PDB file of C-alpha atoms in Angstrom:
ATOM      1  CA  PHE A   3      28.266 -31.406   6.545  1.00  0.00           C
ATOM      2  CA  THR A   4      28.974 -30.872  10.270  1.00  0.00           C
ATOM      3  CA  ILE A   5      30.508 -27.453   9.581  1.00  0.00           C
ATOM      4  CA  TYR A   6      27.490 -26.515   7.432  1.00  0.00           C
ATOM      5  CA  CYS A   7      25.101 -27.487  10.256  1.00  0.00           C
ATOM      6  CA  ILE A   8      27.085 -25.485  12.814  1.00  0.00           C
ATOM      7  CA  ASN A   9      27.127 -22.398  10.547  1.00  0.00           C
ATOM      8  CA  HIS A  10      23.406 -22.735   9.921  1.00  0.00           C
ATOM      9  CA  CYS A  11      22.681 -22.968  13.659  1.00  0.00           C
ATOM     10  CA  ILE A  12      24.831 -19.898  14.349  1.00  0.00           C
ATOM     11  CA  GLN A  13      22.991 -17.888  11.669  1.00  0.00           C
ATOM     12  CA  VAL A  14      19.603 -18.899  13.085  1.00  0.00           C
ATOM     13  CA  LEU A  15      20.662 -17.958  16.616  1.00  0.00           C
ATOM     14  CA  MET A  16      22.027 -14.606  15.439  1.00  0.00           C
ATOM     15  CA  LYS A  17      18.781 -13.798  13.638  1.00  0.00           C
ATOM     16  CA  LYS A  18      16.768 -14.725  16.722  1.00  0.00           C
ATOM     17  CA  SER A  19      19.106 -12.730  18.958  1.00  0.00           C
ATOM     18  CA  ILE A  20      18.835  -9.632  16.775  1.00  0.00           C
ATOM     19  CA  LYS A  21      15.042  -9.871  16.741  1.00  0.00           C
ATOM     20  CA  GLY A  22      15.037 -10.424  20.490  1.00  0.00           C
ATOM     21  CA  ILE A  23      17.276  -7.410  21.100  1.00  0.00           C
ATOM     22  CA  LEU A  24      15.080  -5.225  18.909  1.00  0.00           C
ATOM     23  CA  SER A  25      11.929  -6.334  20.713  1.00  0.00           C
ATOM     24  CA  VAL A  26      13.522  -5.532  24.098  1.00  0.00           C
ATOM     25  CA  LEU A  27      14.666  -2.123  22.824  1.00  0.00           C
ATOM     26  CA  CYS A  28      11.122  -1.367  21.678  1.00  0.00           C
ATOM     27  CA  LEU A  29       9.802  -2.260  25.136  1.00  0.00           C
ATOM     28  CA  LEU A  30      12.413  -0.040  26.821  1.00  0.00           C
ATOM     29  CA  MET A  31      11.489   2.846  24.521  1.00  0.00           C
ATOM     30  CA  LEU A  32       7.861   2.518  25.567  1.00  0.00           C
ATOM     31  CA  LEU A  33       8.758   2.284  29.254  1.00  0.00           C
ATOM     32  CA  PHE A  34      11.164   5.241  29.319  1.00  0.00           C
ATOM     33  CA  ASN A  35       8.823   7.603  27.498  1.00  0.00           C
ATOM     34  CA  PRO A  36       5.255   6.318  27.922  1.00  0.00           C
ATOM     35  CA  GLY A  37       3.783   9.759  27.286  1.00  0.00           C
ATOM     36  CA  LEU A  38       5.239   9.846  23.783  1.00  0.00           C
ATOM     37  CA  ALA A  39       4.012   6.312  23.111  1.00  0.00           C
ATOM     38  CA  LEU A  40       0.546   7.290  24.327  1.00  0.00           C
ATOM     39  CA  GLU A  41       0.487  10.341  22.054  1.00  0.00           C
ATOM     40  CA  GLY A  42       1.658   8.329  19.046  1.00  0.00           C
ATOM     41  CA  ALA A  43      -0.933   5.632  19.702  1.00  0.00           C
ATOM     42  CA  ARG A  44      -3.627   8.302  20.082  1.00  0.00           C
ATOM     43  CA  GLN A  45      -2.652   9.928  16.790  1.00  0.00           C
ATOM     44  CA  GLY A  46      -2.653   6.579  15.014  1.00  0.00           C
ATOM     45  CA  ILE A  47      -6.050   5.574  16.386  1.00  0.00           C
ATOM     46  CA  MET A  48      -7.514   8.990  15.518  1.00  0.00           C
ATOM     47  CA  LEU A  49      -6.156   8.689  11.975  1.00  0.00           C
ATOM     48  CA  TRP A  50      -7.647   5.209  11.687  1.00  0.00           C
ATOM     49  CA  GLY A  51     -11.001   6.100  13.261  1.00  0.00           C
ATOM     50  CA  ASN A  52     -11.526   9.497  11.629  1.00  0.00           C
ATOM     51  CA  VAL A  53     -10.088   8.860   8.157  1.00  0.00           C
ATOM     52  CA  VAL A  54      -9.221   5.267   7.267  1.00  0.00           C
ATOM     53  CA  LEU A  55     -12.158   3.396   8.831  1.00  0.00           C
ATOM     54  CA  PRO A  56     -15.032   5.539   7.462  1.00  0.00           C
ATOM     55  CA  THR A  57     -13.313   5.833   4.085  1.00  0.00           C
ATOM     56  CA  LEU A  58     -12.213   2.261   3.497  1.00  0.00           C
ATOM     57  CA  LEU A  59     -14.704   0.030   5.351  1.00  0.00           C
ATOM     58  CA  PRO A  60     -17.841   0.938   3.333  1.00  0.00           C
ATOM     59  CA  PHE A  61     -15.913   0.422   0.076  1.00  0.00           C
ATOM     60  CA  MET A  62     -14.615  -2.904   1.348  1.00  0.00           C
ATOM     61  CA  ILE A  63     -18.078  -4.176   2.308  1.00  0.00           C
ATOM     62  CA  CYS A  64     -19.655  -2.918  -0.920  1.00  0.00           C
ATOM     63  CA  SER A  65     -16.877  -4.470  -2.987  1.00  0.00           C
ATOM     64  CA  GLY A  66     -17.623  -7.937  -1.638  1.00  0.00           C
ATOM     65  CA  VAL A  67     -21.331  -7.531  -2.389  1.00  0.00           C
ATOM     66  CA  ILE A  68     -20.588  -6.435  -5.978  1.00  0.00           C
ATOM     67  CA  VAL A  69     -18.453  -9.531  -6.490  1.00  0.00           C
ATOM     68  CA  ALA A  70     -21.076 -11.822  -4.936  1.00  0.00           C
ATOM     69  CA  MET A  71     -23.842 -10.338  -7.107  1.00  0.00           C
ATOM     70  CA  ASP A  72     -21.702 -10.849 -10.236  1.00  0.00           C
ATOM     71  CA  ALA A  73     -21.978  -7.141 -11.050  1.00  0.00           C
ATOM     72  CA  ILE A  74     -18.312  -6.549 -11.862  1.00  0.00           C
ATOM     73  CA  HIS A  75     -18.944  -6.131 -15.601  1.00  0.00           C
ATOM     74  CA  ILE A  76     -21.435  -3.317 -14.919  1.00  0.00           C
ATOM     75  CA  LEU A  77     -18.810  -1.266 -13.103  1.00  0.00           C
ATOM     76  CA  THR A  78     -15.846  -1.994 -15.365  1.00  0.00           C
ATOM     77  CA  GLY A  79     -17.667  -1.896 -18.719  1.00  0.00           C
ATOM     78  CA  PRO A  80     -17.235   1.850 -19.447  1.00  0.00           C
ATOM     79  CA  PHE A  81     -13.487   1.634 -18.758  1.00  0.00           C
ATOM     80  CA  ARG A  82     -12.855  -1.580 -20.696  1.00  0.00           C
ATOM     81  CA  PRO A  83     -10.955   0.099 -23.604  1.00  0.00           C
ATOM     82  CA  ILE A  84      -8.319   1.399 -21.177  1.00  0.00           C
ATOM     83  CA  LEU A  85      -8.225  -1.468 -18.705  1.00  0.00           C
ATOM     84  CA  SER A  86      -8.338  -4.272 -21.251  1.00  0.00           C
ATOM     85  CA  GLY A  87      -6.867  -2.508 -24.268  1.00  0.00           C
ATOM     86  CA  ILE A  88      -3.896  -0.693 -22.724  1.00  0.00           C
ATOM     87  CA  LEU A  89      -3.291  -2.598 -19.485  1.00  0.00           C
ATOM     88  CA  LYS A  90      -4.377  -6.007 -20.906  1.00  0.00           C
ATOM     89  CA  LEU A  91      -6.461  -6.860 -17.834  1.00  0.00           C
ATOM     90  CA  SER A  92      -9.277  -9.397 -17.694  1.00  0.00           C
ATOM     91  CA  GLY A  93     -12.741  -8.277 -16.603  1.00  0.00           C
ATOM     92  CA  GLN A  94     -12.076  -9.476 -13.055  1.00  0.00           C
ATOM     93  CA  GLY A  95      -8.604  -7.928 -13.037  1.00  0.00           C
ATOM     94  CA  SER A  96     -10.055  -4.613 -14.201  1.00  0.00           C
ATOM     95  CA  TYR A  97     -12.247  -4.520 -11.116  1.00  0.00           C
ATOM     96  CA  VAL A  98      -9.219  -5.219  -8.882  1.00  0.00           C
ATOM     97  CA  LEU A  99      -7.349  -2.242 -10.324  1.00  0.00           C
ATOM     98  CA  MET A 100     -10.378   0.047 -10.008  1.00  0.00           C
ATOM     99  CA  SER A 101     -10.917  -0.922  -6.376  1.00  0.00           C
ATOM    100  CA  GLY A 102      -7.259  -0.191  -5.632  1.00  0.00           C
ATOM    101  CA  LEU A 103      -7.376   3.186  -7.351  1.00  0.00           C
ATOM    102  CA  LEU A 104     -10.639   4.313  -5.753  1.00  0.00           C
ATOM    103  CA  CYS A 105     -10.240   2.961  -2.214  1.00  0.00           C
ATOM    104  CA  GLY A 106      -6.503   3.342  -1.544  1.00  0.00           C
ATOM    105  CA  TYR A 107      -4.056   1.214   0.436  1.00  0.00           C
ATOM    106  CA  PRO A 108      -4.373  -1.739   0.890  1.00  0.00           C
ATOM    107  CA  MET A 109      -7.642  -2.423  -0.954  1.00  0.00           C
ATOM    108  CA  GLY A 110      -5.966  -3.275  -4.269  1.00  0.00           C
ATOM    109  CA  ALA A 111      -3.767  -5.915  -2.631  1.00  0.00           C
ATOM    110  CA  LYS A 112      -6.687  -7.350  -0.630  1.00  0.00           C
ATOM    111  CA  THR A 113      -8.903  -7.692  -3.695  1.00  0.00           C
ATOM    112  CA  THR A 114      -6.031  -9.239  -5.641  1.00  0.00           C
ATOM    113  CA  SER A 115      -5.502 -11.831  -2.910  1.00  0.00           C
ATOM    114  CA  ASP A 116      -9.231 -12.559  -2.578  1.00  0.00           C
ATOM    115  CA  PHE A 117      -9.721 -12.966  -6.332  1.00  0.00           C
ATOM    116  CA  LEU A 118      -6.667 -15.189  -6.642  1.00  0.00           C
ATOM    117  CA  ASP A 119      -7.849 -17.320  -3.719  1.00  0.00           C
ATOM    118  CA  SER A 120     -11.303 -17.776  -5.288  1.00  0.00           C
ATOM    119  CA  GLY A 121      -9.898 -18.549  -8.760  1.00  0.00           C
ATOM    120  CA  ARG A 122     -11.282 -15.430 -10.431  1.00  0.00           C
ATOM    121  CA  ILE A 123      -7.846 -14.480 -11.769  1.00  0.00           C
ATOM    122  CA  THR A 124      -4.795 -16.533 -12.731  1.00  0.00           C
ATOM    123  CA  PRO A 125      -1.609 -16.574 -10.591  1.00  0.00           C
ATOM    124  CA  GLU A 126       0.204 -14.594 -13.304  1.00  0.00           C
ATOM    125  CA  GLU A 127      -2.474 -11.899 -13.300  1.00  0.00           C
ATOM    126  CA  GLY A 128      -2.441 -11.832  -9.499  1.00  0.00           C
ATOM    127  CA  LYS A 129       1.289 -11.089  -9.426  1.00  0.00           C
ATOM    128  CA  TYR A 130       0.835  -8.513 -12.190  1.00  0.00           C
ATOM    129  CA  LEU A 131      -2.027  -6.801 -10.334  1.00  0.00           C
ATOM    130  CA  LEU A 132      -0.105  -6.637  -7.068  1.00  0.00           C
ATOM    131  CA  ALA A 133       2.507  -4.569  -8.907  1.00  0.00           C
ATOM    132  CA  ILE A 134       0.017  -1.977 -10.182  1.00  0.00           C
ATOM    133  CA  SER A 135      -3.167  -1.964  -8.080  1.00  0.00           C
ATOM    134  CA  ASN A 136      -2.149  -0.545  -4.650  1.00  0.00           C
ATOM    135  CA  HIS A 137      -2.200   3.266  -4.522  1.00  0.00           C
ATOM    136  CA  PRO A 138      -3.192   6.231  -2.347  1.00  0.00           C
ATOM    137  CA  SER A 139      -6.873   6.975  -2.818  1.00  0.00           C
ATOM    138  CA  PRO A 140      -7.990  10.090  -4.750  1.00  0.00           C
ATOM    139  CA  MET A 141      -9.638  11.345  -1.538  1.00  0.00           C
ATOM    140  CA  PHE A 142      -6.297  11.183   0.290  1.00  0.00           C
ATOM    141  CA  VAL A 143      -4.484  12.860  -2.613  1.00  0.00           C
ATOM    142  CA  LEU A 144      -7.048  15.650  -3.034  1.00  0.00           C
ATOM    143  CA  GLY A 145      -7.756  16.237   0.631  1.00  0.00           C
ATOM    144  CA  TYR A 146      -4.295  15.820   2.163  1.00  0.00           C
ATOM    145  CA  VAL A 147      -1.354  15.473  -0.236  1.00  0.00           C
ATOM    146  CA  ILE A 148      -2.226  18.563  -2.298  1.00  0.00           C
ATOM    147  CA  ALA A 149      -2.888  20.635   0.823  1.00  0.00           C
ATOM    148  CA  GLN A 150       0.441  19.678   2.397  1.00  0.00           C
ATOM    149  CA  ILE A 151       2.407  20.405  -0.785  1.00  0.00           C
ATOM    150  CA  ARG A 152       0.857  23.863  -0.999  1.00  0.00           C
ATOM    151  CA  VAL A 153       1.926  24.589   2.600  1.00  0.00           C
ATOM    152  CA  ILE A 154       5.590  24.234   1.598  1.00  0.00           C
ATOM    153  CA  PRO A 155       7.387  27.604   1.308  1.00  0.00           C
ATOM    154  CA  GLY A 156       8.094  28.430  -2.316  1.00  0.00           C
ATOM    155  CA  ILE A 157       5.339  26.171  -3.701  1.00  0.00           C
ATOM    156  CA  SER A 158       2.043  27.800  -2.689  1.00  0.00           C
ATOM    157  CA  GLN A 159      -0.381  27.597  -5.626  1.00  0.00           C
ATOM    158  CA  GLY A 160       2.374  26.741  -8.102  1.00  0.00           C
ATOM    159  CA  CYS A 161       1.525  23.051  -7.847  1.00  0.00           C
ATOM    160  CA  PRO A 162      -1.458  22.154 -10.059  1.00  0.00           C
ATOM    161  CA  LEU A 163      -3.693  19.311  -8.960  1.00  0.00           C
ATOM    162  CA  TRP A 164      -3.425  17.560 -12.326  1.00  0.00           C
ATOM    163  CA  ALA A 165       0.365  17.378 -12.020  1.00  0.00           C
ATOM    164  CA  VAL A 166       0.161  15.610  -8.646  1.00  0.00           C
ATOM    165  CA  ALA A 167      -2.487  13.176  -9.899  1.00  0.00           C
ATOM    166  CA  ALA A 168      -0.537  12.447 -13.080  1.00  0.00           C
ATOM    167  CA  ALA A 169       2.703  11.909 -11.161  1.00  0.00           C
ATOM    168  CA  LEU A 170       1.071   9.427  -8.773  1.00  0.00           C
ATOM    169  CA  TYR A 171      -1.081   7.433 -11.215  1.00  0.00           C
ATOM    170  CA  LEU A 172       0.509   7.588 -14.702  1.00  0.00           C
ATOM    171  CA  PRO A 173       3.546   5.464 -13.710  1.00  0.00           C
ATOM    172  CA  VAL A 174       1.100   2.550 -13.642  1.00  0.00           C
ATOM    173  CA  ILE A 175       1.449   2.332 -17.440  1.00  0.00           C
ATOM    174  CA  PRO A 176       5.248   1.768 -17.733  1.00  0.00           C
ATOM    175  CA  ILE A 177       5.215  -0.444 -14.635  1.00  0.00           C
ATOM    176  CA  SER A 178       2.416  -2.526 -16.151  1.00  0.00           C
ATOM    177  CA  ILE A 179       4.553  -3.192 -19.229  1.00  0.00           C
ATOM    178  CA  LEU A 180       7.503  -4.304 -17.099  1.00  0.00           C
ATOM    179  CA  ALA A 181       5.325  -6.435 -14.804  1.00  0.00           C
ATOM    180  CA  ARG A 182       3.601  -8.198 -17.722  1.00  0.00           C
ATOM    181  CA  ASN A 183       6.967  -9.192 -19.158  1.00  0.00           C
ATOM    182  CA  CYS A 184       8.376 -10.122 -15.752  1.00  0.00           C
ATOM    183  CA  TYR A 185       5.512 -12.475 -14.887  1.00  0.00           C
ATOM    184  CA  HIS A 186       4.841 -13.671 -18.465  1.00  0.00           C
ATOM    185  CA  TYR A 187       1.237 -12.581 -18.123  1.00  0.00           C
ATOM    186  CA  LYS A 188      -1.304 -13.221 -20.889  1.00  0.00           C
ATOM    187  CA  ARG A 189      -4.859 -11.984 -20.550  1.00  0.00           C
ATOM    188  CA  LYS A 190      -7.610 -14.481 -19.834  1.00  0.00           C
ATOM    189  CA  ASP A 191     -11.091 -13.067 -20.345  1.00  0.00           C
ATOM    190  CA  TYR A 192     -12.748 -15.630 -18.101  1.00  0.00           C
ATOM    191  CA  PRO A 193     -11.860 -16.771 -14.588  1.00  0.00           C
ATOM    192  CA  VAL A 194     -10.224 -20.135 -14.102  1.00  0.00           C
ATOM    193  CA  SER A 195     -12.854 -21.126 -11.549  1.00  0.00           C
ATOM    194  CA  ASP A 196     -15.199 -19.485  -9.110  1.00  0.00           C
ATOM    195  CA  LYS A 197     -15.955 -21.429  -5.947  1.00  0.00           C
ATOM    196  CA  LYS A 198     -18.513 -18.933  -4.687  1.00  0.00           C
ATOM    197  CA  ASP A 199     -20.563 -18.955  -7.882  1.00  0.00           C
ATOM    198  CA  SER A 200     -20.429 -22.752  -8.017  1.00  0.00           C
ATOM    199  CA  GLY A 201     -22.116 -22.961  -4.620  1.00  0.00           C
ATOM    200  CA  GLU A 202     -19.156 -24.577  -2.880  1.00  0.00           C
ATOM    201  CA  TYR A 203     -18.778 -21.495  -0.678  1.00  0.00           C
ATOM    202  CA  PRO A 204     -22.106 -19.605  -0.621  1.00  0.00           C
ATOM    203  CA  PHE A 205     -21.900 -15.895   0.086  1.00  0.00           C
ATOM    204  CA  SER A 206     -22.784 -14.793   3.606  1.00  0.00           C
ATOM    205  CA  PHE A 207     -23.076 -11.065   4.183  1.00  0.00           C
ATOM    206  CA  ASP A 208     -22.457 -11.447   7.929  1.00  0.00           C
ATOM    207  CA  GLU A 209     -19.278 -13.460   7.374  1.00  0.00           C
ATOM    208  CA  HIS A 210     -18.126 -10.994   4.720  1.00  0.00           C
ATOM    209  CA  MET A 211     -18.723  -8.011   7.025  1.00  0.00           C
ATOM    210  CA  MET A 212     -16.899  -9.690   9.929  1.00  0.00           C
ATOM    211  CA  GLY A 213     -13.976 -10.422   7.599  1.00  0.00           C
ATOM    212  CA  CYS A 214     -13.888  -6.735   6.658  1.00  0.00           C
ATOM    213  CA  PHE A 215     -13.882  -5.757  10.354  1.00  0.00           C
ATOM    214  CA  GLU A 216     -10.982  -8.138  10.979  1.00  0.00           C
ATOM    215  CA  THR A 217      -9.005  -6.625   8.113  1.00  0.00           C
ATOM    216  CA  MET A 218      -9.704  -3.091   9.319  1.00  0.00           C
ATOM    217  CA  THR A 219      -8.557  -4.037  12.837  1.00  0.00           C
ATOM    218  CA  LYS A 220      -5.230  -5.283  11.457  1.00  0.00           C
ATOM    219  CA  ILE A 221      -4.820  -2.089   9.452  1.00  0.00           C
ATOM    220  CA  GLY A 222      -5.601   0.010  12.541  1.00  0.00           C
ATOM    221  CA  GLY A 223      -3.015  -1.876  14.575  1.00  0.00           C
ATOM    222  CA  TYR A 224      -0.265  -1.230  12.034  1.00  0.00           C
ATOM    223  CA  ILE A 225      -1.223   2.437  11.701  1.00  0.00           C
ATOM    224  CA  MET A 226      -1.014   2.824  15.492  1.00  0.00           C
ATOM    225  CA  LEU A 227       2.373   1.085  15.783  1.00  0.00           C
ATOM    226  CA  PHE A 228       3.985   3.027  12.958  1.00  0.00           C
ATOM    227  CA  SER A 229       2.512   6.297  14.229  1.00  0.00           C
ATOM    228  CA  ILE A 230       4.294   5.633  17.537  1.00  0.00           C
ATOM    229  CA  LEU A 231       7.539   4.882  15.680  1.00  0.00           C
ATOM    230  CA  ALA A 232       7.190   8.035  13.562  1.00  0.00           C
ATOM    231  CA  LEU A 233       6.667  10.165  16.665  1.00  0.00           C
ATOM    232  CA  TYR A 234       9.751   8.687  18.341  1.00  0.00           C
ATOM    233  CA  LEU A 235      11.782   9.484  15.220  1.00  0.00           C
ATOM    234  CA  THR A 236      10.771  13.143  15.470  1.00  0.00           C
ATOM    235  CA  VAL A 237      12.243  13.515  18.970  1.00  0.00           C
ATOM    236  CA  PHE A 238      15.271  11.206  18.923  1.00  0.00           C
ATOM    237  CA  PRO A 239      18.372  13.345  19.665  1.00  0.00           C
ATOM    238  CA  PHE A 240      20.575  12.041  16.865  1.00  0.00           C
ATOM    239  CA  GLN A 241      22.320  14.298  14.367  1.00  0.00           C
ATOM    240  CA  THR A 242      21.440  13.737  10.716  1.00  0.00           C
ATOM    241  CA  PRO A 243      21.685  15.707   7.477  1.00  0.00           C
ATOM    242  CA  PRO A 244      18.696  18.054   7.048  1.00  0.00           C
ATOM    243  CA  LEU A 245      16.765  15.821   4.639  1.00  0.00           C
ATOM    244  CA  VAL A 246      17.318  12.470   6.319  1.00  0.00           C
ATOM    245  CA  ARG A 247      14.857  12.717   9.217  1.00  0.00           C
ATOM    246  CA  PRO A 248      11.821  13.977   7.199  1.00  0.00           C
ATOM    247  CA  ALA A 249      12.587  11.501   4.392  1.00  0.00           C
ATOM    248  CA  LEU A 250      12.777   8.703   6.984  1.00  0.00           C
ATOM    249  CA  LEU A 251       9.452   9.776   8.475  1.00  0.00           C
ATOM    250  CA  GLY A 252       7.865   9.708   5.030  1.00  0.00           C
ATOM    251  CA  ALA A 253       9.232   6.214   4.469  1.00  0.00           C
ATOM    252  CA  VAL A 254       7.821   5.004   7.810  1.00  0.00           C
ATOM    253  CA  GLU A 255       4.254   6.406   7.828  1.00  0.00           C
ATOM    254  CA  ILE A 256       2.990   8.631   5.049  1.00  0.00           C
ATOM    255  CA  THR A 257       0.452  10.771   6.926  1.00  0.00           C
ATOM    256  CA  THR A 258       2.814  11.841   9.723  1.00  0.00           C
ATOM    257  CA  GLY A 259       5.779  11.861   7.341  1.00  0.00           C
ATOM    258  CA  ILE A 260       4.162  14.064   4.714  1.00  0.00           C
ATOM    259  CA  GLN A 261       3.217  16.609   7.373  1.00  0.00           C
ATOM    260  CA  ALA A 262       6.786  16.629   8.747  1.00  0.00           C
ATOM    261  CA  ILE A 263       8.221  17.091   5.243  1.00  0.00           C
ATOM    262  CA  ALA A 264       5.876  19.996   4.497  1.00  0.00           C
ATOM    263  CA  GLN A 265       6.929  21.764   7.704  1.00  0.00           C
ATOM    264  CA  SER A 266      10.697  21.272   7.423  1.00  0.00           C
ATOM    265  CA  VAL A 267      11.759  20.900   3.759  1.00  0.00           C
ATOM    266  CA  PRO A 268      11.179  23.953   1.538  1.00  0.00           C
ATOM    267  CA  GLY A 269      10.720  24.258  -2.208  1.00  0.00           C
ATOM    268  CA  MET A 270      10.732  21.570  -4.869  1.00  0.00           C
ATOM    269  CA  THR A 271      12.750  19.184  -2.692  1.00  0.00           C
ATOM    270  CA  GLY A 272       9.932  19.010  -0.150  1.00  0.00           C
ATOM    271  CA  ALA A 273       7.321  18.495  -2.851  1.00  0.00           C
ATOM    272  CA  LEU A 274       9.343  15.667  -4.405  1.00  0.00           C
ATOM    273  CA  LEU A 275       9.736  13.962  -1.016  1.00  0.00           C
ATOM    274  CA  ILE A 276       5.973  14.155  -0.472  1.00  0.00           C
ATOM    275  CA  ILE A 277       5.244  12.716  -3.916  1.00  0.00           C
ATOM    276  CA  GLY A 278       7.744   9.920  -3.373  1.00  0.00           C
ATOM    277  CA  SER A 279       6.318   9.103   0.063  1.00  0.00           C
ATOM    278  CA  ALA A 280       2.724   9.027  -1.189  1.00  0.00           C
ATOM    279  CA  ALA A 281       3.625   6.785  -4.121  1.00  0.00           C
ATOM    280  CA  PHE A 282       5.636   4.382  -1.946  1.00  0.00           C
ATOM    281  CA  GLY A 283       3.036   4.142   0.815  1.00  0.00           C
ATOM    282  CA  GLY A 284       5.501   3.871   3.684  1.00  0.00           C
ATOM    283  CA  CYS A 285       6.497   0.886   5.801  1.00  0.00           C
ATOM    284  CA  SER A 286       3.094   1.090   7.450  1.00  0.00           C
ATOM    285  CA  GLY A 287       1.467   0.576   4.044  1.00  0.00           C
ATOM    286  CA  ILE A 288       3.780  -2.368   3.331  1.00  0.00           C
ATOM    287  CA  PHE A 289       2.830  -4.096   6.592  1.00  0.00           C
ATOM    288  CA  GLN A 290      -0.860  -3.368   5.957  1.00  0.00           C
ATOM    289  CA  THR A 291      -0.482  -4.906   2.509  1.00  0.00           C
ATOM    290  CA  LYS A 292       1.293  -7.956   3.888  1.00  0.00           C
ATOM    291  CA  SER A 293      -1.512  -8.477   6.407  1.00  0.00           C
ATOM    292  CA  VAL A 294      -4.121  -8.882   3.627  1.00  0.00           C
ATOM    293  CA  LEU A 295      -2.063 -11.164   1.340  1.00  0.00           C
ATOM    294  CA  LYS A 296      -3.503 -14.588   2.105  1.00  0.00           C
ATOM    295  CA  ASN A 297      -2.164 -16.282  -1.018  1.00  0.00           C
ATOM    296  CA  ALA A 298       1.412 -17.598  -0.846  1.00  0.00           C
ATOM    297  CA  GLY A 299       1.945 -16.862  -4.546  1.00  0.00           C
ATOM    298  CA  LEU A 300       1.985 -13.104  -3.895  1.00  0.00           C
ATOM    299  CA  SER A 301       5.391 -11.809  -2.783  1.00  0.00           C
ATOM    300  CA  ILE A 302       5.664  -8.798  -0.487  1.00  0.00           C
ATOM    301  CA  ARG A 303       9.303  -8.432  -1.562  1.00  0.00           C
ATOM    302  CA  HIS A 304       8.283  -8.066  -5.203  1.00  0.00           C
ATOM    303  CA  TYR A 305       5.631  -5.589  -4.106  1.00  0.00           C
ATOM    304  CA  MET A 306       8.225  -3.465  -2.308  1.00  0.00           C
ATOM    305  CA  LEU A 307      10.463  -3.381  -5.384  1.00  0.00           C
ATOM    306  CA  TRP A 308       7.561  -2.288  -7.604  1.00  0.00           C
ATOM    307  CA  LYS A 309       6.589   0.443  -5.129  1.00  0.00           C
ATOM    308  CA  LEU A 310      10.154   1.740  -4.995  1.00  0.00           C
ATOM    309  CA  MET A 311      10.164   1.896  -8.786  1.00  0.00           C
ATOM    310  CA  HIS A 312       6.769   3.617  -8.771  1.00  0.00           C
ATOM    311  CA  SER A 313       8.023   6.160  -6.241  1.00  0.00           C
ATOM    312  CA  GLY A 314      11.073   7.003  -8.356  1.00  0.00           C
ATOM    313  CA  LEU A 315       9.015   7.371 -11.543  1.00  0.00           C
ATOM    314  CA  SER A 316       6.481   9.576  -9.734  1.00  0.00           C
ATOM    315  CA  CYS A 317       9.210  11.944  -8.552  1.00  0.00           C
ATOM    316  CA  ILE A 318      10.734  12.197 -12.035  1.00  0.00           C
ATOM    317  CA  LEU A 319       7.377  12.787 -13.708  1.00  0.00           C
ATOM    318  CA  PHE A 320       6.323  15.388 -11.132  1.00  0.00           C
ATOM    319  CA  TYR A 321       9.576  17.306 -11.580  1.00  0.00           C
ATOM    320  CA  VAL A 322       9.192  17.285 -15.372  1.00  0.00           C
ATOM    321  CA  LEU A 323       5.544  18.422 -15.248  1.00  0.00           C
ATOM    322  CA  VAL A 324       6.046  21.221 -12.718  1.00  0.00           C
ATOM    323  CA  MET A 325       9.417  22.516 -13.928  1.00  0.00           C
ATOM    324  CA  ARG A 326       8.665  22.434 -17.657  1.00  0.00           C
TER     325      ARG A 326
END
């Protein structure tokens, strides 16, 4: 028992030491090249203020009002055959998936966590939805991903929009089958409970809007930090194979990474890296997702595994569709 305690203490100290060393290294990086840190922070804030905030915040506020007004069935009704028939989602779960598809990272995860916290969906459906509901928004795909792929030498107009959309969104179907079996999910057509509708927690628009602002501030902070990290990775003087640095940038922050891939990796390889990065969402997307998961029953580790699987399936499907 004494040996076990000593080993445990050593492991804890090592973990703390490693984290401490990393934090000091980050500070030294900022101090030795403050100009680069300033530029990365500026790029991250501009991305947040010009793209993410005006795109995501109105959807986030409107989403809460739709839920409070019990208007979910109006929005999901036309899509019920697909959402309930193929994906086996409840009415509330259908809305979660739609919000994730339309609004982009991390709206699907936030709505999943909120609905699970309020009892609108079961824990099994919450875990299932976290696996399939967090995606890049159609606006980001149409306005940025497609444009960057077509900049790649050797691709030009040979990349149809439908192939990109299919590669990013169709993997939801096989992943949904695996996730349902993994979490033993069975559809429930009615929520377990709803504290807001019962009057226990009455809806306040001001409180809802302030909660949305808080969430957007967290998202902006992570975008800024990972934009700084991505910029440092572009200038670090270490030797790597040609594909490693752009692939690493895509895995860190998708907006900066996708642009770097388009400028440095030609042909189908570059397009596949962009598709994989967009489907995965980057480490920035993972931290944004973690920041909105209030319920302890939702695992960020499971989420990462599902996103890695989604990224691999997207690359395979894109290659098959474009090279057929």
